[in-house]
Coordinates of C-alpha atoms in Angstrom, one line a residue:
Chain A
M1 CA -12.1 26.1 -23.4
E2 CA -9.7 27.2 -26.0
L3 CA -11.4 24.9 -28.8
I4 CA -15.0 26.1 -28.1
E5 CA -13.6 29.6 -28.0
R6 CA -12.2 29.1 -31.1
Y7 CA -15.2 27.6 -32.8
L8 CA -17.1 30.6 -31.6
H9 CA -15.0 33.0 -33.1
A10 CA -15.1 31.2 -36.6
V11 CA -18.8 31.2 -36.4
R12 CA -19.1 34.8 -35.8
H13 CA -17.3 35.9 -38.7
L14 CA -20.1 34.0 -40.9
L15 CA -23.1 35.3 -39.2
P16 CA -25.0 38.3 -40.4
R17 CA -23.4 41.4 -38.9
G18 CA -26.2 43.0 -36.9
Q19 CA -26.8 39.5 -35.4
Q20 CA -23.1 38.3 -34.2
D21 CA -23.1 39.5 -31.0
D22 CA -26.7 38.1 -29.9
I23 CA -26.3 34.8 -31.8
I24 CA -22.9 33.7 -30.5
R25 CA -23.7 34.9 -26.9
E26 CA -26.6 32.6 -26.4
L27 CA -24.7 29.7 -28.5
G28 CA -21.6 30.3 -26.3
E29 CA -23.6 30.2 -23.4
D30 CA -25.1 26.7 -24.0
L31 CA -21.9 25.4 -25.1
R32 CA -20.0 26.7 -22.2
G33 CA -22.8 25.5 -20.0
Q34 CA -22.6 22.0 -21.6
V35 CA -18.5 21.9 -21.2
E36 CA -19.2 23.0 -17.3
A37 CA -21.6 20.5 -16.6
R38 CA -19.5 17.5 -17.9
Q39 CA -16.9 18.9 -16.0
E40 CA -18.6 18.9 -13.2
D41 CA -19.8 15.2 -13.6
L42 CA -16.5 13.9 -14.5
G43 CA -14.7 16.2 -11.6
R44 CA -12.0 17.2 -14.3
S45 CA -11.4 19.6 -17.2
L46 CA -12.5 17.9 -20.4
T47 CA -9.5 16.8 -22.9
L48 CA -9.3 18.1 -26.1
E49 CA -10.8 15.2 -27.7
E50 CA -13.8 15.7 -25.4
Q51 CA -14.3 19.1 -26.5
E52 CA -14.0 17.9 -30.2
A53 CA -16.6 15.4 -29.6
L54 CA -18.9 18.3 -28.5
L55 CA -18.1 20.5 -31.5
L56 CA -18.3 17.9 -34.3
P57 CA -22.1 16.9 -34.4
L58 CA -22.4 21.2 -34.5
G59 CA -21.0 21.0 -38.1
H60 CA -18.4 22.8 -39.4
P61 CA -18.6 26.6 -38.3
A62 CA -19.7 27.9 -41.7
V63 CA -22.5 25.1 -41.8
M64 CA -23.6 26.0 -38.3
A65 CA -23.8 30.1 -39.5
A66 CA -25.6 29.2 -42.5
R67 CA -28.6 28.0 -40.6
Y68 CA -29.1 31.1 -39.1
R69 CA -29.4 32.7 -42.8
K70 CA -32.4 33.1 -45.2
H71 CA -31.9 31.1 -48.0
S72 CA -31.3 33.3 -51.2
H73 CA -31.9 32.0 -54.6
L74 CA -28.4 32.4 -56.4
I75 CA -26.0 31.9 -53.7
G76 CA -27.0 29.6 -50.8
P77 CA -26.0 30.4 -47.1
L78 CA -23.5 28.3 -47.0
L79 CA -21.5 30.4 -49.1
L80 CA -23.2 33.9 -48.9
P81 CA -20.6 35.3 -46.1
Y82 CA -17.5 34.4 -48.6
Y83 CA -19.7 36.2 -51.4
V84 CA -20.4 39.1 -49.9
R85 CA -16.2 39.3 -48.4
T86 CA -15.1 38.3 -51.8
L87 CA -17.2 41.2 -53.4
E88 CA -16.3 43.7 -51.0
I89 CA -12.6 43.2 -51.4
A90 CA -12.9 43.0 -55.3
L91 CA -14.9 46.4 -55.4
L92 CA -12.3 48.0 -53.0
V93 CA -9.2 47.3 -55.1
G94 CA -11.2 48.1 -58.4
T95 CA -12.0 51.7 -57.0
V96 CA -8.6 52.3 -55.9
V97 CA -7.0 51.2 -59.1
Q98 CA -9.5 53.0 -61.2
V99 CA -9.2 56.3 -59.1
L100 CA -5.2 56.1 -59.1
A101 CA -5.4 55.7 -63.0
A102 CA -7.5 58.5 -63.3
A103 CA -4.9 60.7 -61.1
V104 CA -2.3 59.4 -63.6
T105 CA -4.2 60.1 -66.6
M106 CA -4.3 63.7 -65.3
V107 CA -0.7 64.2 -64.2
S108 CA 0.3 63.1 -67.6
G109 CA -1.4 66.4 -68.9
A110 CA -4.5 64.9 -70.2
E111 CA -7.4 67.3 -70.8
P112 CA -10.0 67.2 -67.6
A113 CA -12.6 65.4 -69.9
A114 CA -10.1 62.4 -70.5
V115 CA -10.0 62.2 -66.7
F116 CA -13.5 62.2 -66.2
R117 CA -14.1 59.6 -68.7
S118 CA -11.3 57.7 -66.9
L119 CA -13.7 58.0 -63.9
G120 CA -16.5 57.4 -65.8
N121 CA -15.5 53.8 -66.1
L122 CA -16.0 53.2 -62.5
P123 CA -19.8 52.0 -62.6
G124 CA -18.9 49.9 -65.8
V125 CA -15.9 48.6 -63.8
A126 CA -17.9 47.6 -60.4
V127 CA -20.7 45.8 -62.8
T128 CA -18.1 43.7 -64.2
I129 CA -16.5 42.7 -60.8
L130 CA -20.1 41.9 -59.5
G131 CA -21.1 39.9 -62.6
W132 CA -17.5 38.1 -62.6
V133 CA -17.6 37.7 -58.7
T134 CA -21.2 36.1 -58.8
L135 CA -20.8 33.9 -61.8
A136 CA -17.9 32.2 -60.2
F137 CA -20.1 32.0 -57.1
V138 CA -23.0 30.5 -58.9
A139 CA -21.0 28.0 -60.4
F140 CA -19.4 27.1 -57.1
E141 CA -22.8 26.8 -55.5
Y142 CA -23.8 24.6 -58.2
A143 CA -20.6 22.4 -58.1
L144 CA -21.3 22.3 -54.6
R145 CA -24.4 20.1 -54.8
Y146 CA -22.5 17.1 -56.1
V147 CA -19.6 17.1 -53.7
T148 CA -19.4 15.1 -50.7
P149 CA -18.6 17.7 -48.0
P150 CA -15.1 16.8 -46.3
T151 CA -15.0 15.6 -42.9
W152 CA -13.9 19.0 -40.9
S153 CA -12.0 18.8 -37.6
P154 CA -12.2 21.0 -34.8
R155 CA -8.7 21.1 -34.3
A156 CA -8.1 22.6 -37.4
L157 CA -10.1 25.8 -36.4
P158 CA -7.5 28.8 -36.9
P159 CA -6.6 29.9 -33.3
L160 CA -8.1 33.2 -31.8
P161 CA -6.3 36.2 -32.7
A162 CA -4.3 38.0 -29.7
R163 CA -5.8 41.2 -30.3
E164 CA -8.7 42.8 -31.6
P165 CA -8.4 45.2 -34.4
T166 CA -7.8 48.9 -33.4
V167 CA -9.9 50.2 -36.3
S168 CA -13.2 48.9 -37.8
R169 CA -13.3 47.9 -41.9
R170 CA -15.8 50.9 -42.3
Q171 CA -13.5 53.3 -40.4
A172 CA -10.6 51.9 -42.4
I173 CA -12.5 52.6 -45.9
G174 CA -13.4 56.1 -44.7
D175 CA -9.2 56.6 -44.5
L176 CA -8.7 54.8 -47.4
I177 CA -10.8 57.3 -49.3
G178 CA -9.2 60.1 -47.6
H179 CA -5.5 59.0 -48.5
V180 CA -6.6 58.6 -52.1
L181 CA -8.0 62.3 -52.3
F182 CA -5.0 63.5 -50.7
V183 CA -2.5 61.9 -52.9
T184 CA -4.1 62.6 -56.2
W185 CA -4.4 66.4 -54.9
W186 CA -1.1 66.3 -53.7
V187 CA 0.4 64.8 -57.0
L188 CA -2.1 67.5 -59.2
L189 CA -0.9 70.4 -56.6
P190 CA 2.5 71.6 -59.0
S191 CA 0.7 71.8 -62.2
R192 CA -2.5 73.3 -60.9
P193 CA -1.8 75.7 -58.2
M194 CA -5.4 76.6 -58.3
L195 CA -6.2 73.7 -56.2
A196 CA -4.7 75.3 -53.2
F197 CA -5.4 78.9 -54.3
G198 CA -8.3 79.1 -56.3
P199 CA -9.4 82.1 -58.4
A200 CA -6.1 83.5 -56.5
A201 CA -3.6 81.1 -58.4
A202 CA -3.6 84.0 -61.0
F203 CA -1.2 86.2 -58.8
L204 CA 0.2 83.3 -56.1
G205 CA 2.6 80.4 -56.7
F206 CA 4.7 78.3 -54.5
G207 CA 8.1 79.3 -53.2
S208 CA 11.0 76.6 -53.3
P209 CA 10.5 75.0 -50.0
L210 CA 7.6 73.0 -52.0
G211 CA 10.3 71.4 -54.0
V212 CA 12.0 70.2 -50.2
I213 CA 8.9 68.6 -48.6
Y214 CA 7.4 67.5 -51.9
L215 CA 8.7 64.0 -52.1
P216 CA 8.5 62.9 -48.3
V217 CA 5.1 64.3 -48.0
L218 CA 4.2 62.2 -51.6
L219 CA 6.0 59.0 -50.2
T220 CA 4.1 59.5 -46.5
G221 CA 0.9 59.6 -48.4
V222 CA 1.4 56.8 -50.6
A223 CA 2.2 54.7 -47.9
S224 CA -0.6 55.4 -45.8
L225 CA -2.5 54.7 -49.0
L226 CA -1.2 51.1 -49.4
I227 CA -1.7 50.5 -45.6
G228 CA -4.8 51.9 -45.7
L229 CA -6.0 49.8 -48.3
L230 CA -4.4 46.4 -46.5
A231 CA -6.3 47.7 -43.3
A232 CA -9.9 47.8 -45.3
V233 CA -9.1 44.3 -46.5
S234 CA -8.2 43.1 -43.3
P235 CA -8.8 45.2 -40.2
V236 CA -7.9 42.2 -37.9
A237 CA -4.5 41.8 -39.6
W238 CA -3.4 45.4 -40.6
G239 CA -5.5 47.6 -38.5
R240 CA -2.9 47.9 -35.6
A241 CA -0.4 48.5 -38.3
A242 CA -2.3 51.2 -39.6
S243 CA -2.8 53.0 -36.2
W244 CA 1.1 53.2 -35.7
W245 CA 2.0 54.3 -39.0
R246 CA -1.1 57.0 -38.4
V247 CA 1.7 58.0 -35.7
A248 CA 4.7 57.9 -37.9
S249 CA 2.8 60.0 -40.6
Q250 CA 1.7 62.9 -37.9
C251 CA 5.4 62.5 -37.1
V252 CA 6.4 63.6 -40.4
T253 CA 3.7 66.5 -40.5
C254 CA 5.1 67.6 -37.2
V255 CA 9.0 67.5 -38.9
V256 CA 7.4 69.3 -42.1
A257 CA 5.8 71.8 -40.2
A258 CA 9.0 72.4 -38.0
W259 CA 11.3 73.0 -40.8
L260 CA 8.7 75.0 -42.8
L261 CA 8.6 77.7 -39.9
R262 CA 12.4 77.6 -39.7
A263 CA 12.7 78.1 -43.6
D264 CA 14.2 81.2 -44.7
Q265 CA 12.1 81.0 -47.8
A266 CA 8.3 81.6 -48.5
L267 CA 6.3 78.7 -49.0
V268 CA 3.7 81.2 -51.1
V269 CA 5.2 83.8 -53.0
I270 CA 3.4 86.5 -55.5
T271 CA 3.9 85.6 -59.1
D272 CA 2.0 89.1 -60.1
A273 CA 5.5 91.8 -60.3
S274 CA 2.9 94.6 -60.1
L275 CA 1.5 93.5 -56.5
V276 CA 5.3 93.3 -55.3
G277 CA 6.2 96.4 -53.0
Q278 CA 2.6 97.4 -52.8
P279 CA 2.3 99.4 -49.4
G280 CA 0.4 96.9 -47.0
D281 CA 3.2 94.3 -48.2
V282 CA 0.8 91.2 -49.4
Q283 CA 3.9 89.2 -49.1
Q284 CA 4.4 89.6 -45.7
S285 CA 0.5 89.2 -44.8
I286 CA 0.8 86.0 -46.4
A287 CA 3.8 84.8 -44.6
V288 CA 2.4 85.6 -41.6
A289 CA -1.0 84.0 -41.8
L290 CA 0.9 80.8 -43.1
R291 CA 3.1 80.9 -40.1
I292 CA 0.0 81.2 -37.8
G293 CA -1.5 78.0 -39.6
T294 CA 1.6 76.1 -39.8
V295 CA 2.0 76.7 -35.8
V296 CA -1.8 75.6 -35.3
V297 CA -1.1 72.7 -37.2
L298 CA 2.1 71.6 -35.5
V299 CA 0.2 72.0 -32.0
I300 CA -2.8 69.9 -33.1
T301 CA -0.7 67.6 -34.7
V302 CA 1.2 66.8 -31.6
V303 CA -1.7 66.5 -29.5
E304 CA -3.0 64.2 -31.8
I305 CA 0.3 61.9 -31.4
V306 CA 0.3 62.0 -27.8
K307 CA -3.5 61.1 -27.7
S308 CA -2.9 58.3 -30.3
L309 CA 0.1 57.1 -28.7
R310 CA -1.4 56.8 -25.1
K311 CA -4.2 55.0 -26.7
L312 CA -2.1 52.4 -28.3
L313 CA 0.3 51.8 -25.3
R314 CA -2.1 51.7 -22.5
Q315 CA -4.4 49.2 -24.4
P316 CA -2.2 47.0 -26.1
G317 CA -4.9 45.0 -27.6
K318 CA -8.2 43.7 -25.6
P319 CA -8.1 39.7 -25.8
V320 CA -10.5 38.6 -28.1
T321 CA -13.8 37.7 -26.5
V322 CA -16.6 35.9 -28.2
Chain B
M1 CA -42.7 8.5 -80.1
L2 CA -40.2 6.1 -78.8
H3 CA -37.6 6.6 -76.3
T4 CA -34.8 4.9 -75.5
V5 CA -34.2 4.5 -71.9
T6 CA -30.7 3.5 -70.3
R7 CA -31.1 2.4 -67.2
I8 CA -27.5 2.5 -64.8
T9 CA -28.4 -0.3 -62.5
P10 CA -26.8 0.3 -59.1
T11 CA -24.2 -2.0 -57.2
P12 CA -26.1 -3.5 -54.1
A13 CA -23.8 -1.4 -51.7
R14 CA -24.2 1.8 -53.6
G15 CA -27.7 1.4 -54.1
A16 CA -28.1 0.7 -50.0
Q17 CA -26.4 4.1 -49.6
A18 CA -28.4 6.0 -51.9
L19 CA -31.3 4.4 -50.2
D20 CA -30.0 5.5 -46.6
E21 CA -29.5 9.0 -48.4
R22 CA -32.9 8.9 -49.4
L23 CA -34.5 8.0 -46.0
D24 CA -32.3 10.4 -44.1
G25 CA -33.9 13.2 -46.3
F26 CA -37.4 12.0 -45.6
R27 CA -36.6 11.9 -42.1
L28 CA -35.7 15.2 -42.0
E29 CA -38.8 16.9 -43.6
L30 CA -40.9 14.6 -41.4
R31 CA -39.1 16.0 -38.4
R32 CA -38.9 19.8 -39.6
G33 CA -42.3 20.3 -39.5
C34 CA -42.8 18.5 -36.3
L35 CA -40.3 20.4 -34.5
V36 CA -42.2 23.5 -34.5
L37 CA -45.2 22.0 -33.1
A38 CA -43.2 20.5 -30.4
V39 CA -40.9 23.4 -29.4
L40 CA -44.3 25.5 -29.6
A41 CA -46.0 23.2 -27.2
T42 CA -43.1 23.0 -24.7
L43 CA -43.1 26.6 -24.2
R44 CA -46.6 26.8 -23.7
D45 CA -46.9 26.3 -19.8
Q46 CA -43.1 26.8 -19.2
E47 CA -40.3 29.2 -20.3
H48 CA -37.4 27.5 -21.0
Y49 CA -33.7 28.7 -22.0
G50 CA -31.9 26.7 -24.8
Y51 CA -30.3 24.0 -22.8
T52 CA -33.3 23.2 -20.8
L53 CA -35.6 23.3 -24.0
R54 CA -33.2 20.7 -25.3
K55 CA -33.0 18.4 -22.2
T56 CA -36.9 18.7 -21.8
L57 CA -37.5 17.3 -25.4
A58 CA -34.9 14.8 -25.2
L59 CA -36.4 13.4 -22.2
D60 CA -39.5 13.1 -24.6
H61 CA -37.0 11.6 -27.4
L62 CA -37.0 14.2 -29.4
D63 CA -33.5 15.0 -29.7
I64 CA -32.5 18.1 -31.3
D65 CA -28.8 19.5 -31.9
E66 CA -27.9 23.5 -31.1
G67 CA -27.4 24.1 -34.9
T68 CA -31.2 23.4 -35.4
L69 CA -32.7 24.2 -32.1
Y70 CA -31.2 28.2 -31.9
P71 CA -32.4 29.3 -35.5
L72 CA -35.6 27.8 -35.0
L73 CA -36.0 29.9 -32.1
R74 CA -35.0 32.7 -33.8
R75 CA -37.2 32.6 -36.6
L76 CA -40.2 31.7 -34.3
E77 CA -39.0 34.8 -32.3
T78 CA -39.1 36.9 -35.5
Q79 CA -42.6 35.6 -36.4
G80 CA -43.8 36.9 -33.4
L81 CA -44.6 33.2 -32.0
L82 CA -42.3 33.4 -29.2
V83 CA -40.7 36.2 -26.7
S84 CA -37.2 36.1 -25.1
E85 CA -35.4 37.9 -22.7
W86 CA -31.9 37.6 -20.9
R87 CA -31.8 36.9 -17.4
D88 CA -29.2 35.7 -15.1
E89 CA -29.3 32.4 -13.2
D90 CA -26.9 30.5 -11.5
K91 CA -24.2 32.7 -12.3
R92 CA -24.8 32.6 -15.9
S93 CA -27.0 34.6 -18.3
K94 CA -29.6 33.0 -20.3
R95 CA -31.8 33.8 -22.9
F96 CA -35.5 32.9 -21.8
Y97 CA -38.2 31.8 -24.2
R98 CA -41.8 31.9 -23.7
L99 CA -45.2 31.9 -26.1
S100 CA -46.8 34.7 -27.2
A101 CA -50.0 35.2 -27.4
D102 CA -49.9 35.1 -31.4
G103 CA -47.7 31.6 -30.6
A104 CA -50.6 30.7 -28.5
V105 CA -53.2 30.7 -31.1
A106 CA -50.7 29.3 -34.0
L107 CA -50.3 26.2 -31.5
R108 CA -53.7 25.8 -30.8
Q109 CA -54.5 25.7 -34.7
L110 CA -51.1 23.5 -35.2
V111 CA -52.5 21.3 -32.7
G112 CA -55.8 21.0 -34.7
E113 CA -54.0 20.2 -37.8
W114 CA -51.6 18.0 -36.3
Q115 CA -54.5 15.7 -35.0
A116 CA -56.5 15.5 -38.0
L117 CA -53.3 14.5 -40.2
T118 CA -52.4 11.7 -37.8
A119 CA -56.1 10.3 -37.8
S120 CA -55.8 10.5 -41.5
L121 CA -52.3 8.7 -41.5
Q122 CA -53.8 6.3 -39.2
R123 CA -56.5 5.4 -41.6
I124 CA -54.0 5.2 -44.6
V125 CA -51.3 3.4 -43.0

């Protein structure tokens, strides 16, 4: 019945999201019922040709899914799922590019107004993407009226994916936004210490350990951002890789935290000479607070790594059910 | 005002194909309206799940494929004319449909319309 399952899987991804389970359950029960009834009559399993003959009258998965959608005026139900998916991906990529461009503007020492202007282009970029994608699909929809639909073969359906994605698209997009914010913050940190210290930046600064950890943390952040982008575009293909990368980046966090605990120099130093050597030694107090904070981060990260690994190793991926 | 009309005469084979396509379209339109009536009427006295409903309709020479029936059932349920519930039968989980109170009222009115329309058409045809 593999061909039936592949058909149902292909239909599922083109249905309205809130109705996928219900529709596929009903359609699946009917098709499996038909297969079992025929197998009982024949006293053997159906051949590939017989399964194909059962599916052909139902139409291509896109045609079947389109029958469950309401007709929209500009873009018909056949193209609607592809339109929505293309729009999601294009808007996501456009937003990431725009935010990175704003970060680069900021790092290059531009005035805050220039950075806000760069971010202010975001709605315009989104509207432009919406316009072009819509225009392209309207043209495609129009062209479809004059094209005889090609014959389709159930055998050409893509195979069932071996594993379900370990992250949902919504979760992947949330993670991606987190990565973009973190990388932007980290890139700006050396030139704008107030992003870490607030008003205390007037008398606090970073010590030499920041120079040692800066590049590894930046590279890890950028790699997380890129993998996060891929996972947001295709959770099925990249969700599992993103989960493993999360564990790897948590390991980097542990190494950085452990190194900071052993470092001879303080990560945060007092830059105002009048405060050094005062009674109650502020420098010492900050060092103790940072040490406690680093130990807490280290313990939490190790616990997270163990939890993530147990989840990934215990469930190497549920087989896909439709 | 004079209009110059250029008529492209189709080749016989193409003409026959175009006629067949047009007829298919008319047939589809004719069937579409009747299917709602047939489905509601079949579910009037007895509940069915998709497969048995198709079989019952096919016995009366009204063949309807899954891709047409299930979206239609879903639409009628959304409109409040049918109600459904999932139940296990013969070790399989099945969704049973039956006519709702609103569906019964709609069916009575549609049957009236159908009878009037049939009488008119019989006079005309």
